[in-house]
Amino acid sequence: MSEASPTLPAEWYFAADRYDRERLSIFANEWIWFAAEAEVGDPCTYVSQVIAGWPLMVVRGSDGVLRGFHNVCRHRAGPLVDDGSGACANLVCQYHGWAYSFDGRLRSARDFGETLDQDEYALHPIQVAVWRGQVFVNLNAAAPPLDDDLRDFFAEMNDFPLEAMTLVRSARHDLACNWKTYADNYLEGYHIPLLHPELNRQFDAKQYRVELGDRYCRHTAPSRDGSPTEGRWLFRWPNLAMNIYGDSMNIEVIVPTGAESCAVLYRHFFTDPDAADVASVIALADLVLEQDRRMVEVVQRNLAAGIYGTGLLSPRHENGVLQFQDLVRAAE
Ligand code: FES
Ligand SMILES: [Fe+2]
């Protein structure tokens, strides 16, 4: 068996300059899950949120085309839309009323006194791509296409009927820990018997396995009652988890909100939104999140306390954590 590896240095989990670097090196370069396509299904609808300090929006124009922009006006940085989702008949800045077309070009600079170039003062665009009902964005215009970049990860779900699933519930959980503290925790099943008794009863944590692919890993654990509904948890660098079950799926996205804070976005999908177990599946996911929260927020405090430098990763249980931390190092 291979030897234990050192963890990332503790400082990487709280230093402000590290967070600033990761905003640029990771979150301005990678494909990031942004929304379920159903949330921007109709013309003149949008989803807007801040990802690692970047205020972003995805808008379906009156022409039916989905586009993405920084939600930052070219005049003096006002917002076009509020954070959240909804309808937008047009794109007018909330501060002084500059109006933009759905393609991002400046349509009019209200009472400005001179005519400005529509393209020069267009909204800053971002890449948008849709894969099987999920919307992704990329701030880097030169990034490889989504389908190429996430090919192997997406192939894991080839046999899974994503299109037959309905978005049933969206939730956001704000956590007082660095995004990597939560990701590290997600990436191992080592802690399941201690933190998650309910999950531990459902799945055989002794047989929990993590297999590595191209910037992703697959976690599996057989269910204890021998039913075919094994747990299959997929994590794609840097911050996307897709938890797949027989007739449901939970997407979990870890969004940095500061050096020592993050938000976990949930989207629950079900083949049958009226199925009897919908409420209990969602309740278990929320329970597991709260059990993890209790630990990761204390771990965050302890990482920043000054006594811990680096630790060790188990080759048996924490290979997924090691892969993730290697990618964090490589993104430097
Ligand atoms: S900041 Fe947008 S119109 Fe002034
Ligand atoms: Fe956990």
Short mmCIF file of C-alpha atoms and ligand atoms in Angstrom, two decimals:
data_model
loop_
_atom_site.label_atom_id
_atom_site.label_comp_id
_atom_site.label_asym_id
_atom_site.label_seq_id
_atom_site.Cartn_x
_atom_site.Cartn_y
_atom_site.Cartn_z
CA MET A 1 0.00 0.00 0.00
CA SER A 2 1.20 3.48 -0.82
CA GLU A 3 2.37 5.76 1.94
CA ALA A 4 0.39 8.45 3.70
CA SER A 5 0.70 11.90 2.13
CA PRO A 6 0.87 15.28 3.81
CA THR A 7 -2.22 17.48 3.77
CA LEU A 8 -2.25 21.04 2.46
CA PRO A 9 -0.72 23.50 4.94
CA ALA A 10 -3.29 24.88 7.40
CA GLU A 11 -2.66 28.43 6.19
CA TRP A 12 -4.18 27.62 2.81
CA TYR A 13 -7.53 27.34 4.58
CA PHE A 14 -7.71 30.85 6.02
CA ALA A 15 -5.16 33.22 4.44
CA ALA A 16 -6.84 36.08 2.56
CA ASP A 17 -4.18 36.16 -0.16
CA ARG A 18 -4.68 32.44 -0.81
CA TYR A 19 -8.39 33.04 -1.34
CA ASP A 20 -7.63 35.94 -3.70
CA ARG A 21 -5.31 33.70 -5.72
CA GLU A 22 -7.83 30.85 -5.90
CA ARG A 23 -10.54 33.23 -7.16
CA LEU A 24 -8.34 33.88 -10.17
CA SER A 25 -6.44 30.64 -10.69
CA ILE A 26 -9.35 28.26 -10.07
CA PHE A 27 -12.75 29.96 -10.17
CA ALA A 28 -11.96 32.24 -13.12
CA ASN A 29 -10.66 29.29 -15.15
CA GLU A 30 -12.76 26.21 -14.50
CA TRP A 31 -16.24 25.26 -15.66
CA ILE A 32 -18.51 25.95 -12.70
CA TRP A 33 -22.03 24.56 -12.28
CA PHE A 34 -24.40 27.53 -12.16
CA ALA A 35 -28.07 26.49 -12.30
CA ALA A 36 -30.52 23.86 -13.41
CA GLU A 37 -31.66 24.70 -16.93
CA ALA A 38 -35.27 24.58 -15.68
CA GLU A 39 -34.51 27.74 -13.69
CA VAL A 40 -33.88 29.66 -16.91
CA GLY A 41 -36.22 27.68 -19.15
CA ASP A 42 -38.39 30.56 -20.39
CA PRO A 43 -37.38 33.60 -22.47
CA CYS A 44 -36.60 36.68 -20.33
CA THR A 45 -35.62 34.76 -17.19
CA TYR A 46 -32.33 34.83 -15.32
CA VAL A 47 -30.30 33.33 -12.51
CA SER A 48 -27.75 35.54 -10.75
CA GLN A 49 -25.33 34.71 -7.96
CA VAL A 50 -21.86 35.51 -6.69
CA ILE A 51 -19.31 32.74 -7.22
CA ALA A 52 -16.02 33.25 -5.36
CA GLY A 53 -16.57 37.00 -5.39
CA TRP A 54 -17.59 37.14 -9.07
CA PRO A 55 -21.15 38.53 -9.50
CA LEU A 56 -22.48 36.51 -12.44
CA MET A 57 -25.73 36.17 -14.32
CA VAL A 58 -27.15 33.78 -16.87
CA VAL A 59 -30.03 35.16 -18.91
CA ARG A 60 -32.30 33.63 -21.51
CA GLY A 61 -33.08 36.46 -23.92
CA SER A 62 -36.34 37.21 -25.66
CA ASP A 63 -34.71 35.36 -28.60
CA GLY A 64 -34.54 32.17 -26.51
CA VAL A 65 -30.72 32.17 -26.40
CA LEU A 66 -28.98 31.54 -23.09
CA ARG A 67 -26.07 33.93 -22.40
CA GLY A 68 -23.89 34.78 -19.43
CA PHE A 69 -22.44 38.05 -18.16
CA HIS A 70 -20.80 39.64 -15.19
CA ASN A 71 -23.68 41.30 -13.36
CA VAL A 72 -21.72 44.56 -13.32
CA CYS A 73 -22.74 47.66 -15.25
CA ARG A 74 -20.09 49.33 -17.41
CA HIS A 75 -21.03 52.78 -16.11
CA ARG A 76 -20.16 52.64 -12.43
CA ALA A 77 -20.51 48.97 -11.54
CA GLY A 78 -24.18 48.86 -10.60
CA PRO A 79 -26.14 45.58 -10.77
CA LEU A 80 -28.38 44.64 -13.68
CA VAL A 81 -30.41 42.07 -11.75
CA ASP A 82 -30.77 41.08 -8.10
CA ASP A 83 -29.09 37.94 -6.83
CA GLY A 84 -31.53 35.08 -7.21
CA SER A 85 -33.72 34.14 -10.13
CA GLY A 86 -36.80 35.40 -11.88
CA ALA A 87 -38.13 37.24 -14.89
CA CYS A 88 -36.45 40.21 -16.56
CA ALA A 89 -38.26 41.94 -19.42
CA ASN A 90 -35.03 43.79 -20.25
CA LEU A 91 -31.57 44.46 -18.87
CA VAL A 92 -31.54 47.89 -17.25
CA CYS A 93 -29.01 48.84 -14.62
CA GLN A 94 -30.61 49.51 -11.26
CA TYR A 95 -28.30 52.41 -10.45
CA HIS A 96 -28.69 54.99 -13.27
CA GLY A 97 -30.67 53.10 -15.85
CA TRP A 98 -28.21 52.22 -18.60
CA ALA A 99 -30.00 49.71 -20.81
CA TYR A 100 -28.43 46.66 -22.45
CA SER A 101 -29.69 44.27 -25.09
CA PHE A 102 -29.97 40.57 -24.19
CA ASP A 103 -26.79 40.05 -26.22
CA GLY A 104 -25.02 42.37 -23.77
CA ARG A 105 -24.54 45.37 -26.05
CA LEU A 106 -25.22 48.80 -24.62
CA ARG A 107 -28.57 49.98 -25.97
CA SER A 108 -28.76 53.39 -24.31
CA ALA A 109 -26.85 55.39 -21.70
CA ARG A 110 -29.72 57.32 -20.17
CA ASP A 111 -29.33 61.16 -20.39
CA PHE A 112 -25.61 60.76 -20.80
CA GLY A 113 -25.05 63.59 -23.19
CA GLU A 114 -23.02 61.64 -25.71
CA THR A 115 -23.52 58.51 -27.73
CA LEU A 116 -21.35 55.64 -26.53
CA ASP A 117 -20.09 52.73 -28.60
CA GLN A 118 -22.46 49.80 -28.08
CA ASP A 119 -19.75 47.18 -28.25
CA GLU A 120 -17.06 49.00 -26.32
CA TYR A 121 -19.43 49.39 -23.36
CA ALA A 122 -21.12 46.01 -23.66
CA LEU A 123 -21.52 43.83 -20.56
CA HIS A 124 -18.51 41.61 -19.94
CA PRO A 125 -19.53 38.19 -21.27
CA ILE A 126 -18.81 34.79 -19.75
CA GLN A 127 -19.02 31.37 -21.39
CA VAL A 128 -22.24 29.43 -20.86
CA ALA A 129 -22.87 25.80 -21.79
CA VAL A 130 -25.67 23.37 -21.06
CA TRP A 131 -25.19 19.66 -20.44
CA ARG A 132 -28.23 17.45 -19.97
CA GLY A 133 -30.33 20.07 -18.20
CA GLN A 134 -27.52 21.67 -16.17
CA VAL A 135 -26.05 25.11 -16.87
CA PHE A 136 -22.33 25.70 -16.46
CA VAL A 137 -20.33 28.92 -16.78
CA ASN A 138 -16.67 29.67 -17.38
CA LEU A 139 -15.05 33.08 -16.93
CA ASN A 140 -12.15 32.17 -19.19
CA ALA A 141 -13.04 32.79 -22.83
CA ALA A 142 -10.18 30.48 -23.89
CA ALA A 143 -11.30 27.52 -21.75
CA PRO A 144 -11.86 24.21 -23.56
CA PRO A 145 -15.49 23.34 -24.37
CA LEU A 146 -17.49 21.97 -21.42
CA ASP A 147 -18.17 18.61 -23.09
CA ASP A 148 -14.45 18.04 -23.72
CA ASP A 149 -13.25 19.24 -20.36
CA LEU A 150 -15.71 17.19 -18.29
CA ARG A 151 -15.96 14.26 -20.73
CA ASP A 152 -15.00 11.44 -18.38
CA PHE A 153 -17.02 12.80 -15.47
CA PHE A 154 -20.10 13.17 -17.66
CA ALA A 155 -19.63 9.64 -19.04
CA GLU A 156 -20.17 8.31 -15.50
CA MET A 157 -23.81 9.35 -15.88
CA ASN A 158 -24.42 7.95 -19.38
CA ASP A 159 -26.81 5.30 -18.10
CA PHE A 160 -28.59 7.59 -15.72
CA PRO A 161 -31.92 9.16 -16.83
CA LEU A 162 -31.16 12.77 -15.95
CA GLU A 163 -33.66 14.15 -18.45
CA ALA A 164 -36.48 12.22 -16.79
CA MET A 165 -35.91 14.03 -13.51
CA THR A 166 -37.68 17.09 -12.18
CA LEU A 167 -36.13 19.78 -10.04
CA VAL A 168 -38.06 19.55 -6.78
CA ARG A 169 -36.10 21.67 -4.36
CA SER A 170 -33.34 24.30 -4.22
CA ALA A 171 -31.52 25.22 -1.03
CA ARG A 172 -28.47 27.14 0.07
CA HIS A 173 -26.54 26.47 3.25
CA ASP A 174 -23.98 29.06 4.40
CA LEU A 175 -21.06 27.59 6.32
CA ALA A 176 -18.33 29.19 8.41
CA CYS A 177 -15.46 27.35 6.76
CA ASN A 178 -13.18 27.63 3.75
CA TRP A 179 -14.56 25.91 0.65
CA LYS A 180 -11.71 23.39 0.77
CA THR A 181 -12.52 22.41 4.36
CA TYR A 182 -15.96 21.34 3.15
CA ALA A 183 -14.62 19.73 -0.04
CA ASP A 184 -12.03 17.69 1.91
CA ASN A 185 -14.84 16.45 4.14
CA TYR A 186 -17.03 15.54 1.18
CA LEU A 187 -14.19 13.60 -0.42
CA GLU A 188 -13.81 10.84 2.15
CA GLY A 189 -16.09 8.28 3.73
CA TYR A 190 -13.65 7.75 6.62
CA HIS A 191 -15.79 9.94 8.90
CA ILE A 192 -19.17 8.36 8.07
CA PRO A 193 -19.37 5.90 11.00
CA LEU A 194 -18.57 8.71 13.48
CA LEU A 195 -20.59 11.61 12.07
CA HIS A 196 -23.49 10.08 10.16
CA PRO A 197 -25.23 7.23 12.04
CA GLU A 198 -28.29 7.37 9.75
CA LEU A 199 -26.17 7.19 6.59
CA ASN A 200 -24.09 4.48 8.20
CA ARG A 201 -27.19 2.37 8.78
CA GLN A 202 -28.20 2.75 5.13
CA PHE A 203 -24.82 2.11 3.48
CA ASP A 204 -21.99 -0.22 4.33
CA ALA A 205 -19.25 2.28 5.09
CA LYS A 206 -16.70 -0.55 5.45
CA GLN A 207 -17.06 -1.12 1.73
CA TYR A 208 -16.93 2.57 0.87
CA ARG A 209 -14.64 2.99 -2.11
CA VAL A 210 -13.24 6.02 -3.88
CA GLU A 211 -11.99 5.57 -7.44
CA LEU A 212 -10.16 8.32 -9.25
CA GLY A 213 -10.70 9.60 -12.79
CA ASP A 214 -9.63 12.68 -14.73
CA ARG A 215 -10.09 15.46 -12.18
CA TYR A 216 -13.04 13.62 -10.69
CA CYS A 217 -13.67 10.74 -8.35
CA ARG A 218 -16.42 8.22 -7.87
CA HIS A 219 -17.50 7.16 -4.40
CA THR A 220 -19.55 4.02 -4.00
CA ALA A 221 -20.95 2.09 -1.07
CA PRO A 222 -23.37 -0.84 -1.26
CA SER A 223 -26.64 -0.44 0.58
CA ARG A 224 -26.93 -2.61 3.66
CA ASP A 225 -30.22 -4.24 2.76
CA GLY A 226 -28.79 -5.44 -0.54
CA SER A 227 -31.20 -3.36 -2.61
CA PRO A 228 -29.83 -2.24 -5.96
CA THR A 229 -29.96 1.40 -4.82
CA GLU A 230 -26.30 1.75 -4.06
CA GLY A 231 -24.94 5.16 -3.27
CA ARG A 232 -22.89 6.71 -6.04
CA TRP A 233 -21.34 10.04 -5.31
CA LEU A 234 -19.41 11.81 -8.05
CA PHE A 235 -17.17 14.79 -7.40
CA ARG A 236 -15.65 16.90 -10.16
CA TRP A 237 -12.89 19.36 -9.49
CA PRO A 238 -13.11 22.03 -8.28
CA ASN A 239 -16.50 22.21 -6.52
CA LEU A 240 -19.26 20.04 -8.01
CA ALA A 241 -20.76 16.94 -6.42
CA MET A 242 -23.50 14.90 -8.08
CA ASN A 243 -25.03 12.42 -5.70
CA ILE A 244 -26.84 9.78 -7.71
CA TYR A 245 -29.42 7.34 -6.40
CA GLY A 246 -31.82 5.01 -8.16
CA ASP A 247 -34.60 7.51 -8.77
CA SER A 248 -33.21 10.77 -7.49
CA MET A 249 -30.19 13.01 -7.65
CA ASN A 250 -28.81 15.72 -5.43
CA ILE A 251 -26.42 18.27 -6.93
CA GLU A 252 -24.17 19.87 -4.37
CA VAL A 253 -22.01 22.86 -5.28
CA ILE A 254 -19.44 24.34 -2.91
CA VAL A 255 -19.20 28.07 -3.51
CA PRO A 256 -16.44 30.07 -1.83
CA THR A 257 -17.83 33.25 -0.24
CA GLY A 258 -14.66 34.38 1.54
CA ALA A 259 -11.40 33.06 2.95
CA GLU A 260 -13.22 31.40 5.83
CA SER A 261 -16.74 30.97 4.50
CA CYS A 262 -18.56 29.10 1.79
CA ALA A 263 -22.05 28.19 0.71
CA VAL A 264 -23.31 24.77 -0.30
CA LEU A 265 -25.97 24.93 -3.02
CA TYR A 266 -28.37 22.00 -3.23
CA ARG A 267 -30.59 20.99 -6.11
CA HIS A 268 -32.73 17.89 -5.56
CA PHE A 269 -34.17 16.10 -8.59
CA PHE A 270 -36.62 13.19 -8.58
CA THR A 271 -37.94 10.90 -11.29
CA ASP A 272 -41.32 11.06 -9.57
CA PRO A 273 -41.77 14.37 -7.72
CA ASP A 274 -44.81 12.90 -5.95
CA ALA A 275 -43.01 9.79 -4.70
CA ALA A 276 -43.61 8.92 -1.07
CA ASP A 277 -39.95 9.20 -0.10
CA VAL A 278 -39.23 12.70 -1.51
CA ALA A 279 -39.50 14.44 1.87
CA SER A 280 -37.40 11.83 3.67
CA VAL A 281 -34.64 11.87 1.02
CA ILE A 282 -34.39 15.66 1.32
CA ALA A 283 -34.53 15.51 5.12
CA LEU A 284 -31.65 13.00 5.20
CA ALA A 285 -29.52 15.23 2.94
CA ASP A 286 -30.17 18.21 5.23
CA LEU A 287 -29.42 16.14 8.33
CA VAL A 288 -26.10 14.95 6.84
CA LEU A 289 -25.23 18.56 5.94
CA GLU A 290 -25.85 19.68 9.52
CA GLN A 291 -23.79 16.79 10.88
CA ASP A 292 -20.95 17.78 8.56
CA ARG A 293 -21.37 21.46 9.45
CA ARG A 294 -20.83 20.75 13.13
CA MET A 295 -17.47 19.20 12.29
CA VAL A 296 -16.15 21.37 9.44
CA GLU A 297 -16.83 24.64 11.28
CA VAL A 298 -14.86 23.38 14.28
CA VAL A 299 -12.12 22.05 12.00
CA GLN A 300 -11.96 25.51 10.38
CA ARG A 301 -11.49 27.09 13.81
CA ASN A 302 -8.80 24.57 14.67
CA LEU A 303 -6.94 25.00 11.36
CA ALA A 304 -6.69 28.73 12.08
CA ALA A 305 -5.78 28.32 15.76
CA GLY A 306 -2.03 28.22 15.11
CA ILE A 307 -1.15 24.78 16.50
CA TYR A 308 -1.79 22.68 13.39
CA GLY A 309 0.59 22.86 10.43
CA THR A 310 0.05 19.86 8.20
CA GLY A 311 -1.43 16.43 8.81
CA LEU A 312 -1.62 13.10 7.00
CA LEU A 313 -3.98 11.55 4.45
CA SER A 314 -4.84 7.86 4.61
CA PRO A 315 -4.06 5.97 1.37
CA ARG A 316 -6.98 3.64 2.11
CA HIS A 317 -9.63 6.26 2.87
CA GLU A 318 -8.45 9.66 1.69
CA ASN A 319 -7.23 9.15 -1.87
CA GLY A 320 -10.01 11.44 -3.09
CA VAL A 321 -8.87 14.16 -0.70
CA LEU A 322 -5.30 13.74 -1.93
CA GLN A 323 -6.37 14.07 -5.57
CA PHE A 324 -8.29 17.24 -4.72
CA GLN A 325 -5.43 18.74 -2.73
CA ASP A 326 -2.96 17.92 -5.53
CA LEU A 327 -5.21 19.84 -7.94
CA VAL A 328 -5.32 22.78 -5.51
CA ARG A 329 -1.51 22.74 -5.43
CA ALA A 330 -1.27 22.47 -9.22
CA ALA A 331 -3.57 25.48 -9.68
CA GLU A 332 -1.13 27.74 -7.81
S1 FES B 1 -23.88 52.05 -12.69
FE1 FES B 1 -25.19 51.29 -14.17
S2 FES B 1 -26.16 53.00 -14.97
FE2 FES B 1 -24.77 53.81 -13.54
FE FE B 2 -20.04 13.83 5.87
#
